[in-house]
Amino acid sequence: MTLHLSAKAPSEAQVPHYIPAGNECELFELAWKRKLPLLLKGPTGCGKTRFVSHMAARLGLPLSTVSCHDDLAAADLTGRYLLKGGDTVWVDGPLTRAVRNGGICYLDEVVEARKDVAVVLHPLTDDRRILPLERTGETLEAPPEFMLVVSYNPGYQNILKALKPSTKQRFVAIEFDFLPKEQEIAIVSAESGLEERHVAPLVNLAHRLRAMKGHDLEEGVSTRLLVYCASLIESGLKPSEAVSAALIEPLTDDADVRLALREVAAAII
Ligand code: ADP
């Protein structure tokens, strides 16, 4: 199936570089056209945010990204009354702005946010597509250009922070994972400028370290860390030092585990 992109398709240089793993670009565009909200599942640093900014640029839509944290409440998304020069004025939050003006609102790591956020998202993610603003008395209807995209990392979940089925089942979902070796080498090389033949051992090492996830490590090496590591090498740092700084130190604070990781690295790099 061919993709029909928006009339004001941006030039290639304006679209953030993204290598698809499958049919996710097509799925995203169809979900946008059919006004369906989208859930991206996958480990940190595997390309979810890049994918959303790539698609927003391709579709010519404004993008508003919110990194959710455990203090983020519904009012941070919808807006609040603020004092401005003696007057109290209503200021829209990022979600309200995206609903009023049309565009993509991307809530990264949505499970981290406070529970009242789900209450705001529910009427926006069924066929009503409305955002009731209790504080202003308005009920905003989302225009066709509005799309809600959320992401979460199922690996981080605990009982307290799972995404409820009643919320999960309101979204079309795409599962993300790290790309196959050849594609990941191409990405890391393109992003860092380091030649593919020098990137290949780093990706091999990442695969070894990812296999240790769940045993000695909570999380494996992300594509993001591989890009950092390759960028440091490209800028002249010794590979062993770059591997230590970008692929080992960020993974664990446990001295024994770090020692074991260094041994694995020394055998590959
Ligand atoms: P996430 O949102 O899943 O935590 P990001 O989208 O921030 O991860 O990805 C981290 C980095 O990895 C990006 O900045 C980009 O350099 C690189 N990357 C990962 N996947 C891809 C991909 N498919 N195409 C291009 N770059 C990618």
PDB file of C-alpha atoms and ligand atoms in Angstrom:
ATOM      1  CA  MET A   1       0.000   0.000   0.000  1.00  0.00           C
ATOM      2  CA  THR A   2       1.333   3.468  -0.818  1.00  0.00           C
ATOM      3  CA  LEU A   3       1.489   6.224   1.748  1.00  0.00           C
ATOM      4  CA  HIS A   4      -0.315   9.434   0.932  1.00  0.00           C
ATOM      5  CA  LEU A   5       1.488  12.127   2.775  1.00  0.00           C
ATOM      6  CA  SER A   6       0.148  15.575   3.528  1.00  0.00           C
ATOM      7  CA  ALA A   7       0.131  18.210   0.780  1.00  0.00           C
ATOM      8  CA  LYS A   8       2.733  20.271   2.603  1.00  0.00           C
ATOM      9  CA  ALA A   9       5.213  17.375   2.699  1.00  0.00           C
ATOM     10  CA  PRO A  10       8.460  18.697   4.154  1.00  0.00           C
ATOM     11  CA  SER A  11      11.815  18.292   2.412  1.00  0.00           C
ATOM     12  CA  GLU A  12      13.858  15.232   3.392  1.00  0.00           C
ATOM     13  CA  ALA A  13      16.303  17.390   5.344  1.00  0.00           C
ATOM     14  CA  GLN A  14      13.525  18.521   7.712  1.00  0.00           C
ATOM     15  CA  VAL A  15      12.393  14.982   8.537  1.00  0.00           C
ATOM     16  CA  PRO A  16      14.332  13.384  11.417  1.00  0.00           C
ATOM     17  CA  HIS A  17      16.159  10.289  10.162  1.00  0.00           C
ATOM     18  CA  TYR A  18      14.330   7.083  11.019  1.00  0.00           C
ATOM     19  CA  ILE A  19      14.886   3.523   9.750  1.00  0.00           C
ATOM     20  CA  PRO A  20      11.673   1.504  10.064  1.00  0.00           C
ATOM     21  CA  ALA A  21      11.695  -2.010  11.481  1.00  0.00           C
ATOM     22  CA  GLY A  22       8.441  -3.031   9.779  1.00  0.00           C
ATOM     23  CA  ASN A  23       5.167  -1.406   8.781  1.00  0.00           C
ATOM     24  CA  GLU A  24       5.063   1.070  11.689  1.00  0.00           C
ATOM     25  CA  CYS A  25       5.143   4.194   9.457  1.00  0.00           C
ATOM     26  CA  GLU A  26       2.157   3.002   7.467  1.00  0.00           C
ATOM     27  CA  LEU A  27       0.301   1.985  10.623  1.00  0.00           C
ATOM     28  CA  PHE A  28       0.951   5.372  12.215  1.00  0.00           C
ATOM     29  CA  GLU A  29      -0.404   7.234   9.219  1.00  0.00           C
ATOM     30  CA  LEU A  30      -3.509   5.059   9.005  1.00  0.00           C
ATOM     31  CA  ALA A  31      -4.152   5.472  12.748  1.00  0.00           C
ATOM     32  CA  TRP A  32      -3.832   9.254  12.337  1.00  0.00           C
ATOM     33  CA  LYS A  33      -6.231   9.282   9.382  1.00  0.00           C
ATOM     34  CA  ARG A  34      -8.782   7.148  11.237  1.00  0.00           C
ATOM     35  CA  LYS A  35      -8.395   9.253  14.422  1.00  0.00           C
ATOM     36  CA  LEU A  36      -7.145   6.342  16.510  1.00  0.00           C
ATOM     37  CA  PRO A  37      -4.826   6.885  19.487  1.00  0.00           C
ATOM     38  CA  LEU A  38      -1.514   5.032  19.414  1.00  0.00           C
ATOM     39  CA  LEU A  39       0.468   3.227  22.127  1.00  0.00           C
ATOM     40  CA  LEU A  40       4.175   2.505  21.583  1.00  0.00           C
ATOM     41  CA  LYS A  41       5.614  -0.226  23.795  1.00  0.00           C
ATOM     42  CA  GLY A  42       9.300  -0.965  24.128  1.00  0.00           C
ATOM     43  CA  PRO A  43      12.559  -0.529  26.016  1.00  0.00           C
ATOM     44  CA  THR A  44      14.149   2.860  26.508  1.00  0.00           C
ATOM     45  CA  GLY A  45      16.386   4.194  23.740  1.00  0.00           C
ATOM     46  CA  CYS A  46      15.087   1.948  20.951  1.00  0.00           C
ATOM     47  CA  GLY A  47      13.710   4.709  18.712  1.00  0.00           C
ATOM     48  CA  LYS A  48      10.143   5.468  19.882  1.00  0.00           C
ATOM     49  CA  THR A  49      10.638   9.216  20.268  1.00  0.00           C
ATOM     50  CA  ARG A  50      12.562   9.436  17.003  1.00  0.00           C
ATOM     51  CA  PHE A  51       9.745   7.562  15.262  1.00  0.00           C
ATOM     52  CA  VAL A  52       7.118  10.005  16.512  1.00  0.00           C
ATOM     53  CA  SER A  53       9.124  13.074  15.478  1.00  0.00           C
ATOM     54  CA  HIS A  54       9.808  11.474  12.093  1.00  0.00           C
ATOM     55  CA  MET A  55       6.104  10.820  11.506  1.00  0.00           C
ATOM     56  CA  ALA A  56       5.042  14.259  12.746  1.00  0.00           C
ATOM     57  CA  ALA A  57       7.438  15.874  10.259  1.00  0.00           C
ATOM     58  CA  ARG A  58       6.336  13.583   7.413  1.00  0.00           C
ATOM     59  CA  LEU A  59       2.692  14.372   8.035  1.00  0.00           C
ATOM     60  CA  GLY A  60       3.413  18.085   8.487  1.00  0.00           C
ATOM     61  CA  LEU A  61       1.886  18.115  11.997  1.00  0.00           C
ATOM     62  CA  PRO A  62       3.051  20.108  15.010  1.00  0.00           C
ATOM     63  CA  LEU A  63       4.387  17.825  17.755  1.00  0.00           C
ATOM     64  CA  SER A  64       4.232  18.422  21.466  1.00  0.00           C
ATOM     65  CA  THR A  65       6.208  15.916  23.569  1.00  0.00           C
ATOM     66  CA  VAL A  66       5.765  15.524  27.320  1.00  0.00           C
ATOM     67  CA  SER A  67       8.155  13.332  29.333  1.00  0.00           C
ATOM     68  CA  CYS A  68       5.949  11.966  32.092  1.00  0.00           C
ATOM     69  CA  HIS A  69       7.261  11.640  35.652  1.00  0.00           C
ATOM     70  CA  ASP A  70       5.679  10.640  38.946  1.00  0.00           C
ATOM     71  CA  ASP A  71       4.777  14.210  39.840  1.00  0.00           C
ATOM     72  CA  LEU A  72       3.042  14.948  36.540  1.00  0.00           C
ATOM     73  CA  ALA A  73      -0.651  15.594  37.160  1.00  0.00           C
ATOM     74  CA  ALA A  74      -3.603  16.108  34.825  1.00  0.00           C
ATOM     75  CA  ALA A  75      -3.384  19.906  35.277  1.00  0.00           C
ATOM     76  CA  ASP A  76       0.172  19.849  33.872  1.00  0.00           C
ATOM     77  CA  LEU A  77      -1.351  18.542  30.642  1.00  0.00           C
ATOM     78  CA  THR A  78      -4.620  20.443  30.528  1.00  0.00           C
ATOM     79  CA  GLY A  79      -3.546  23.818  31.942  1.00  0.00           C
ATOM     80  CA  ARG A  80      -4.079  26.017  34.977  1.00  0.00           C
ATOM     81  CA  TYR A  81      -4.934  29.511  36.104  1.00  0.00           C
ATOM     82  CA  LEU A  82      -1.811  31.606  36.628  1.00  0.00           C
ATOM     83  CA  LEU A  83      -1.273  35.076  38.062  1.00  0.00           C
ATOM     84  CA  LYS A  84      -0.072  37.481  35.374  1.00  0.00           C
ATOM     85  CA  GLY A  85       0.445  41.134  36.289  1.00  0.00           C
ATOM     86  CA  GLY A  86      -2.275  41.047  38.925  1.00  0.00           C
ATOM     87  CA  ASP A  87      -4.755  39.167  36.709  1.00  0.00           C
ATOM     88  CA  THR A  88      -5.624  35.500  36.878  1.00  0.00           C
ATOM     89  CA  VAL A  89      -5.398  34.021  33.398  1.00  0.00           C
ATOM     90  CA  TRP A  90      -5.973  30.522  32.116  1.00  0.00           C
ATOM     91  CA  VAL A  91      -2.913  29.019  30.405  1.00  0.00           C
ATOM     92  CA  ASP A  92      -3.403  25.925  28.244  1.00  0.00           C
ATOM     93  CA  GLY A  93      -1.185  22.918  28.946  1.00  0.00           C
ATOM     94  CA  PRO A  94       0.451  20.958  26.091  1.00  0.00           C
ATOM     95  CA  LEU A  95      -2.442  18.523  25.687  1.00  0.00           C
ATOM     96  CA  THR A  96      -5.046  21.289  25.510  1.00  0.00           C
ATOM     97  CA  ARG A  97      -2.929  23.213  22.984  1.00  0.00           C
ATOM     98  CA  ALA A  98      -2.691  20.124  20.752  1.00  0.00           C
ATOM     99  CA  VAL A  99      -6.471  19.568  21.008  1.00  0.00           C
ATOM    100  CA  ARG A 100      -7.281  23.235  20.268  1.00  0.00           C
ATOM    101  CA  ASN A 101      -4.826  23.619  17.387  1.00  0.00           C
ATOM    102  CA  GLY A 102      -4.569  20.078  15.989  1.00  0.00           C
ATOM    103  CA  GLY A 103      -1.322  18.112  15.985  1.00  0.00           C
ATOM    104  CA  ILE A 104       0.317  15.245  17.801  1.00  0.00           C
ATOM    105  CA  CYS A 105       0.594  15.128  21.573  1.00  0.00           C
ATOM    106  CA  TYR A 106       3.172  12.517  22.619  1.00  0.00           C
ATOM    107  CA  LEU A 107       3.204  11.416  26.259  1.00  0.00           C
ATOM    108  CA  ASP A 108       6.464   9.577  26.817  1.00  0.00           C
ATOM    109  CA  GLU A 109       6.499   6.985  29.654  1.00  0.00           C
ATOM    110  CA  VAL A 110       2.834   7.620  30.420  1.00  0.00           C
ATOM    111  CA  VAL A 111       2.696   5.050  33.256  1.00  0.00           C
ATOM    112  CA  GLU A 112       4.950   7.309  35.305  1.00  0.00           C
ATOM    113  CA  ALA A 113       2.284  10.028  35.472  1.00  0.00           C
ATOM    114  CA  ARG A 114      -0.222  10.408  38.320  1.00  0.00           C
ATOM    115  CA  LYS A 115      -3.474   8.474  38.195  1.00  0.00           C
ATOM    116  CA  ASP A 116      -5.658  11.522  37.399  1.00  0.00           C
ATOM    117  CA  VAL A 117      -4.002  11.700  33.957  1.00  0.00           C
ATOM    118  CA  ALA A 118      -5.926   8.578  32.893  1.00  0.00           C
ATOM    119  CA  VAL A 119      -9.204  10.372  33.688  1.00  0.00           C
ATOM    120  CA  VAL A 120      -8.302  13.123  31.214  1.00  0.00           C
ATOM    121  CA  LEU A 121      -7.159  10.680  28.532  1.00  0.00           C
ATOM    122  CA  HIS A 122     -10.219   8.433  28.535  1.00  0.00           C
ATOM    123  CA  PRO A 123     -12.776  10.737  26.836  1.00  0.00           C
ATOM    124  CA  LEU A 124     -10.076  11.730  24.319  1.00  0.00           C
ATOM    125  CA  THR A 125      -9.355   8.130  23.386  1.00  0.00           C
ATOM    126  CA  ASP A 126     -12.824   6.898  22.520  1.00  0.00           C
ATOM    127  CA  ASP A 127     -15.083   8.040  19.705  1.00  0.00           C
ATOM    128  CA  ARG A 128     -16.096  11.172  21.616  1.00  0.00           C
ATOM    129  CA  ARG A 129     -12.593  12.635  21.255  1.00  0.00           C
ATOM    130  CA  ILE A 130     -13.369  15.355  23.748  1.00  0.00           C
ATOM    131  CA  LEU A 131     -11.355  17.123  26.410  1.00  0.00           C
ATOM    132  CA  PRO A 132     -13.539  18.465  29.226  1.00  0.00           C
ATOM    133  CA  LEU A 133     -11.815  21.309  31.077  1.00  0.00           C
ATOM    134  CA  GLU A 134     -13.533  21.466  34.432  1.00  0.00           C
ATOM    135  CA  ARG A 135     -11.708  24.590  35.520  1.00  0.00           C
ATOM    136  CA  THR A 136     -12.774  26.728  32.515  1.00  0.00           C
ATOM    137  CA  GLY A 137     -16.119  24.997  31.956  1.00  0.00           C
ATOM    138  CA  GLU A 138     -15.179  24.206  28.339  1.00  0.00           C
ATOM    139  CA  THR A 139     -15.503  20.912  26.517  1.00  0.00           C
ATOM    140  CA  LEU A 140     -13.107  20.854  23.590  1.00  0.00           C
ATOM    141  CA  GLU A 141     -13.736  18.612  20.626  1.00  0.00           C
ATOM    142  CA  ALA A 142     -10.529  17.318  19.070  1.00  0.00           C
ATOM    143  CA  PRO A 143     -10.151  18.302  15.397  1.00  0.00           C
ATOM    144  CA  PRO A 144      -9.317  15.578  12.823  1.00  0.00           C
ATOM    145  CA  GLU A 145      -5.634  16.636  12.876  1.00  0.00           C
ATOM    146  CA  PHE A 146      -5.304  15.795  16.577  1.00  0.00           C
ATOM    147  CA  MET A 147      -3.625  12.534  17.555  1.00  0.00           C
ATOM    148  CA  LEU A 148      -2.658  11.198  20.947  1.00  0.00           C
ATOM    149  CA  VAL A 149       0.451   8.996  21.099  1.00  0.00           C
ATOM    150  CA  VAL A 150       1.708   7.483  24.356  1.00  0.00           C
ATOM    151  CA  SER A 151       4.654   5.239  25.112  1.00  0.00           C
ATOM    152  CA  TYR A 152       5.651   2.981  27.934  1.00  0.00           C
ATOM    153  CA  ASN A 153       8.333   0.470  28.747  1.00  0.00           C
ATOM    154  CA  PRO A 154       6.736  -2.835  29.820  1.00  0.00           C
ATOM    155  CA  GLY A 155      10.139  -3.895  31.206  1.00  0.00           C
ATOM    156  CA  TYR A 156       9.992  -1.243  33.937  1.00  0.00           C
ATOM    157  CA  GLN A 157       6.547  -2.114  35.093  1.00  0.00           C
ATOM    158  CA  ASN A 158       5.705  -3.065  38.596  1.00  0.00           C
ATOM    159  CA  ILE A 159       2.291  -3.776  40.057  1.00  0.00           C
ATOM    160  CA  LEU A 160       1.829  -0.159  41.103  1.00  0.00           C
ATOM    161  CA  LYS A 161       2.835   1.268  37.769  1.00  0.00           C
ATOM    162  CA  ALA A 162       1.231  -1.045  35.229  1.00  0.00           C
ATOM    163  CA  LEU A 163      -0.918   0.536  32.544  1.00  0.00           C
ATOM    164  CA  LYS A 164      -4.470  -0.488  33.391  1.00  0.00           C
ATOM    165  CA  PRO A 165      -6.254  -2.696  30.822  1.00  0.00           C
ATOM    166  CA  SER A 166      -9.089  -0.151  30.720  1.00  0.00           C
ATOM    167  CA  THR A 167      -6.550   2.434  29.515  1.00  0.00           C
ATOM    168  CA  LYS A 168      -4.440   0.087  27.373  1.00  0.00           C
ATOM    169  CA  GLN A 169      -7.460  -1.126  25.447  1.00  0.00           C
ATOM    170  CA  ARG A 170      -8.196   2.357  24.137  1.00  0.00           C
ATOM    171  CA  PHE A 171      -5.119   2.401  21.922  1.00  0.00           C
ATOM    172  CA  VAL A 172      -3.822   0.770  18.794  1.00  0.00           C
ATOM    173  CA  ALA A 173      -0.439  -0.575  19.898  1.00  0.00           C
ATOM    174  CA  ILE A 174       2.929  -1.095  18.235  1.00  0.00           C
ATOM    175  CA  GLU A 175       5.672  -3.071  19.896  1.00  0.00           C
ATOM    176  CA  PHE A 176       9.205  -1.716  19.514  1.00  0.00           C
ATOM    177  CA  ASP A 177      12.423  -3.573  20.119  1.00  0.00           C
ATOM    178  CA  PHE A 178      16.034  -3.139  19.177  1.00  0.00           C
ATOM    179  CA  LEU A 179      16.575  -3.581  15.454  1.00  0.00           C
ATOM    180  CA  PRO A 180      18.364  -6.574  13.914  1.00  0.00           C
ATOM    181  CA  LYS A 181      22.176  -6.224  13.901  1.00  0.00           C
ATOM    182  CA  GLU A 182      22.664  -4.995  10.333  1.00  0.00           C
ATOM    183  CA  GLN A 183      20.018  -2.281  10.687  1.00  0.00           C
ATOM    184  CA  GLU A 184      21.294  -1.187  14.090  1.00  0.00           C
ATOM    185  CA  ILE A 185      24.843  -0.933  12.716  1.00  0.00           C
ATOM    186  CA  ALA A 186      23.537   1.263   9.868  1.00  0.00           C
ATOM    187  CA  ILE A 187      21.659   3.533  12.315  1.00  0.00           C
ATOM    188  CA  VAL A 188      24.539   3.926  14.766  1.00  0.00           C
ATOM    189  CA  SER A 189      26.934   4.636  11.907  1.00  0.00           C
ATOM    190  CA  ALA A 190      24.584   7.196  10.316  1.00  0.00           C
ATOM    191  CA  GLU A 191      23.903   8.930  13.654  1.00  0.00           C
ATOM    192  CA  SER A 192      27.515   9.043  14.863  1.00  0.00           C
ATOM    193  CA  GLY A 193      29.523   9.300  11.651  1.00  0.00           C
ATOM    194  CA  LEU A 194      31.652   6.312  12.694  1.00  0.00           C
ATOM    195  CA  GLU A 195      32.301   3.813   9.879  1.00  0.00           C
ATOM    196  CA  GLU A 196      30.134   0.689   9.930  1.00  0.00           C
ATOM    197  CA  ARG A 197      33.168  -1.625  10.299  1.00  0.00           C
ATOM    198  CA  HIS A 198      34.048   0.144  13.572  1.00  0.00           C
ATOM    199  CA  VAL A 199      30.418   0.160  14.742  1.00  0.00           C
ATOM    200  CA  ALA A 200      29.920  -3.588  14.173  1.00  0.00           C
ATOM    201  CA  PRO A 201      31.927  -4.749  17.252  1.00  0.00           C
ATOM    202  CA  LEU A 202      30.015  -2.271  19.439  1.00  0.00           C
ATOM    203  CA  VAL A 203      26.683  -3.687  18.282  1.00  0.00           C
ATOM    204  CA  ASN A 204      27.999  -7.233  18.848  1.00  0.00           C
ATOM    205  CA  LEU A 205      28.930  -6.222  22.387  1.00  0.00           C
ATOM    206  CA  ALA A 206      25.484  -4.655  22.913  1.00  0.00           C
ATOM    207  CA  HIS A 207      23.864  -7.953  21.919  1.00  0.00           C
ATOM    208  CA  ARG A 208      25.992  -9.804  24.484  1.00  0.00           C
ATOM    209  CA  LEU A 209      25.096  -7.285  27.188  1.00  0.00           C
ATOM    210  CA  ARG A 210      21.385  -7.367  26.280  1.00  0.00           C
ATOM    211  CA  ALA A 211      21.450 -11.129  26.812  1.00  0.00           C
ATOM    212  CA  MET A 212      22.454 -10.408  30.435  1.00  0.00           C
ATOM    213  CA  LYS A 213      19.274  -8.411  31.082  1.00  0.00           C
ATOM    214  CA  GLY A 214      17.291  -9.932  33.916  1.00  0.00           C
ATOM    215  CA  HIS A 215      20.368 -11.712  35.298  1.00  0.00           C
ATOM    216  CA  ASP A 216      22.941  -9.141  36.345  1.00  0.00           C
ATOM    217  CA  LEU A 217      21.416  -6.171  34.566  1.00  0.00           C
ATOM    218  CA  GLU A 218      18.055  -4.417  34.891  1.00  0.00           C
ATOM    219  CA  GLU A 219      18.229  -2.973  31.362  1.00  0.00           C
ATOM    220  CA  GLY A 220      20.339  -3.813  28.304  1.00  0.00           C
ATOM    221  CA  VAL A 221      22.373  -1.350  26.236  1.00  0.00           C
ATOM    222  CA  SER A 222      20.081   0.964  24.239  1.00  0.00           C
ATOM    223  CA  THR A 223      20.615   2.140  20.666  1.00  0.00           C
ATOM    224  CA  ARG A 224      20.934   5.604  22.213  1.00  0.00           C
ATOM    225  CA  LEU A 225      23.960   4.498  24.285  1.00  0.00           C
ATOM    226  CA  LEU A 226      25.491   2.864  21.206  1.00  0.00           C
ATOM    227  CA  VAL A 227      25.169   6.189  19.358  1.00  0.00           C
ATOM    228  CA  TYR A 228      26.878   7.965  22.302  1.00  0.00           C
ATOM    229  CA  CYS A 229      29.689   5.398  22.340  1.00  0.00           C
ATOM    230  CA  ALA A 230      30.276   5.555  18.571  1.00  0.00           C
ATOM    231  CA  SER A 231      30.181   9.384  18.668  1.00  0.00           C
ATOM    232  CA  LEU A 232      32.890   9.445  21.357  1.00  0.00           C
ATOM    233  CA  ILE A 233      35.068   7.090  19.290  1.00  0.00           C
ATOM    234  CA  GLU A 234      34.452   9.142  16.155  1.00  0.00           C
ATOM    235  CA  SER A 235      35.646  12.195  18.084  1.00  0.00           C
ATOM    236  CA  GLY A 236      38.927  10.479  18.948  1.00  0.00           C
ATOM    237  CA  LEU A 237      38.351   8.703  22.290  1.00  0.00           C
ATOM    238  CA  LYS A 238      39.962   5.258  22.615  1.00  0.00           C
ATOM    239  CA  PRO A 239      37.316   2.544  21.974  1.00  0.00           C
ATOM    240  CA  SER A 240      37.936   0.897  25.363  1.00  0.00           C
ATOM    241  CA  GLU A 241      37.377   4.228  27.150  1.00  0.00           C
ATOM    242  CA  ALA A 242      34.273   5.027  25.107  1.00  0.00           C
ATOM    243  CA  VAL A 243      32.849   1.562  25.838  1.00  0.00           C
ATOM    244  CA  SER A 244      33.456   2.039  29.541  1.00  0.00           C
ATOM    245  CA  ALA A 245      31.905   5.521  29.631  1.00  0.00           C
ATOM    246  CA  ALA A 246      28.920   4.881  27.367  1.00  0.00           C
ATOM    247  CA  LEU A 247      28.131   1.160  27.506  1.00  0.00           C
ATOM    248  CA  ILE A 248      29.221  -0.012  30.957  1.00  0.00           C
ATOM    249  CA  GLU A 249      29.070   2.792  33.529  1.00  0.00           C
ATOM    250  CA  PRO A 250      25.461   3.802  32.694  1.00  0.00           C
ATOM    251  CA  LEU A 251      24.226   0.212  33.060  1.00  0.00           C
ATOM    252  CA  THR A 252      25.078  -0.550  36.667  1.00  0.00           C
ATOM    253  CA  ASP A 253      26.573   0.846  39.864  1.00  0.00           C
ATOM    254  CA  ASP A 254      27.571  -2.601  41.134  1.00  0.00           C
ATOM    255  CA  ALA A 255      31.385  -2.888  41.088  1.00  0.00           C
ATOM    256  CA  ASP A 256      31.409  -6.679  40.607  1.00  0.00           C
ATOM    257  CA  VAL A 257      28.946  -6.567  37.725  1.00  0.00           C
ATOM    258  CA  ARG A 258      30.962  -3.752  36.097  1.00  0.00           C
ATOM    259  CA  LEU A 259      34.077  -5.886  36.317  1.00  0.00           C
ATOM    260  CA  ALA A 260      32.266  -8.777  34.637  1.00  0.00           C
ATOM    261  CA  LEU A 261      30.977  -6.435  31.887  1.00  0.00           C
ATOM    262  CA  ARG A 262      34.504  -5.113  31.282  1.00  0.00           C
ATOM    263  CA  GLU A 263      35.716  -8.672  30.763  1.00  0.00           C
ATOM    264  CA  VAL A 264      32.945  -9.320  28.245  1.00  0.00           C
ATOM    265  CA  ALA A 265      33.859  -6.046  26.482  1.00  0.00           C
ATOM    266  CA  ALA A 266      37.597  -6.769  26.436  1.00  0.00           C
ATOM    267  CA  ALA A 267      36.943 -10.042  24.607  1.00  0.00           C
ATOM    268  CA  ILE A 268      35.026  -8.237  21.826  1.00  0.00           C
ATOM    269  CA  ILE A 269      36.471  -4.738  21.402  1.00  0.00           C
TER     270      ILE A 269
HETATM  271  P1  ADP B   1      13.138   6.015  23.010  1.00  0.00           P
HETATM  272  O1  ADP B   1      12.175   7.118  22.748  1.00  0.00           O
HETATM  273  O2  ADP B   1      12.635   4.656  22.606  1.00  0.00           O
HETATM  274  O3  ADP B   1      13.689   6.038  24.422  1.00  0.00           O
HETATM  275  P2  ADP B   1      14.805   7.409  21.078  1.00  0.00           P
HETATM  276  O4  ADP B   1      13.812   7.584  19.999  1.00  0.00           O
HETATM  277  O5  ADP B   1      15.202   8.618  21.870  1.00  0.00           O
HETATM  278  O6  ADP B   1      14.414   6.222  22.070  1.00  0.00           O
HETATM  279  O7  ADP B   1      16.107   6.742  20.389  1.00  0.00           O
HETATM  280  C1  ADP B   1      17.406   6.962  20.855  1.00  0.00           C
HETATM  281  C2  ADP B   1      18.347   7.225  19.695  1.00  0.00           C
HETATM  282  O8  ADP B   1      18.537   6.016  18.952  1.00  0.00           O
HETATM  283  C3  ADP B   1      17.801   8.218  18.679  1.00  0.00           C
HETATM  284  O9  ADP B   1      18.154   9.538  19.021  1.00  0.00           O
HETATM  285  C4  ADP B   1      18.479   7.784  17.404  1.00  0.00           C
HETATM  286  O10 ADP B   1      19.799   8.325  17.352  1.00  0.00           O
HETATM  287  C5  ADP B   1      18.641   6.290  17.556  1.00  0.00           C
HETATM  288  N1  ADP B   1      17.628   5.442  16.898  1.00  0.00           N
HETATM  289  C6  ADP B   1      16.983   4.402  17.485  1.00  0.00           C
HETATM  290  N2  ADP B   1      16.198   3.771  16.604  1.00  0.00           N
HETATM  291  C7  ADP B   1      16.330   4.418  15.430  1.00  0.00           C
HETATM  292  C8  ADP B   1      15.774   4.212  14.117  1.00  0.00           C
HETATM  293  N3  ADP B   1      14.931   3.205  13.867  1.00  0.00           N
HETATM  294  N4  ADP B   1      16.150   5.056  13.130  1.00  0.00           N
HETATM  295  C9  ADP B   1      17.018   6.069  13.392  1.00  0.00           C
HETATM  296  N5  ADP B   1      17.578   6.299  14.612  1.00  0.00           N
HETATM  297  C10 ADP B   1      17.249   5.487  15.615  1.00  0.00           C
END
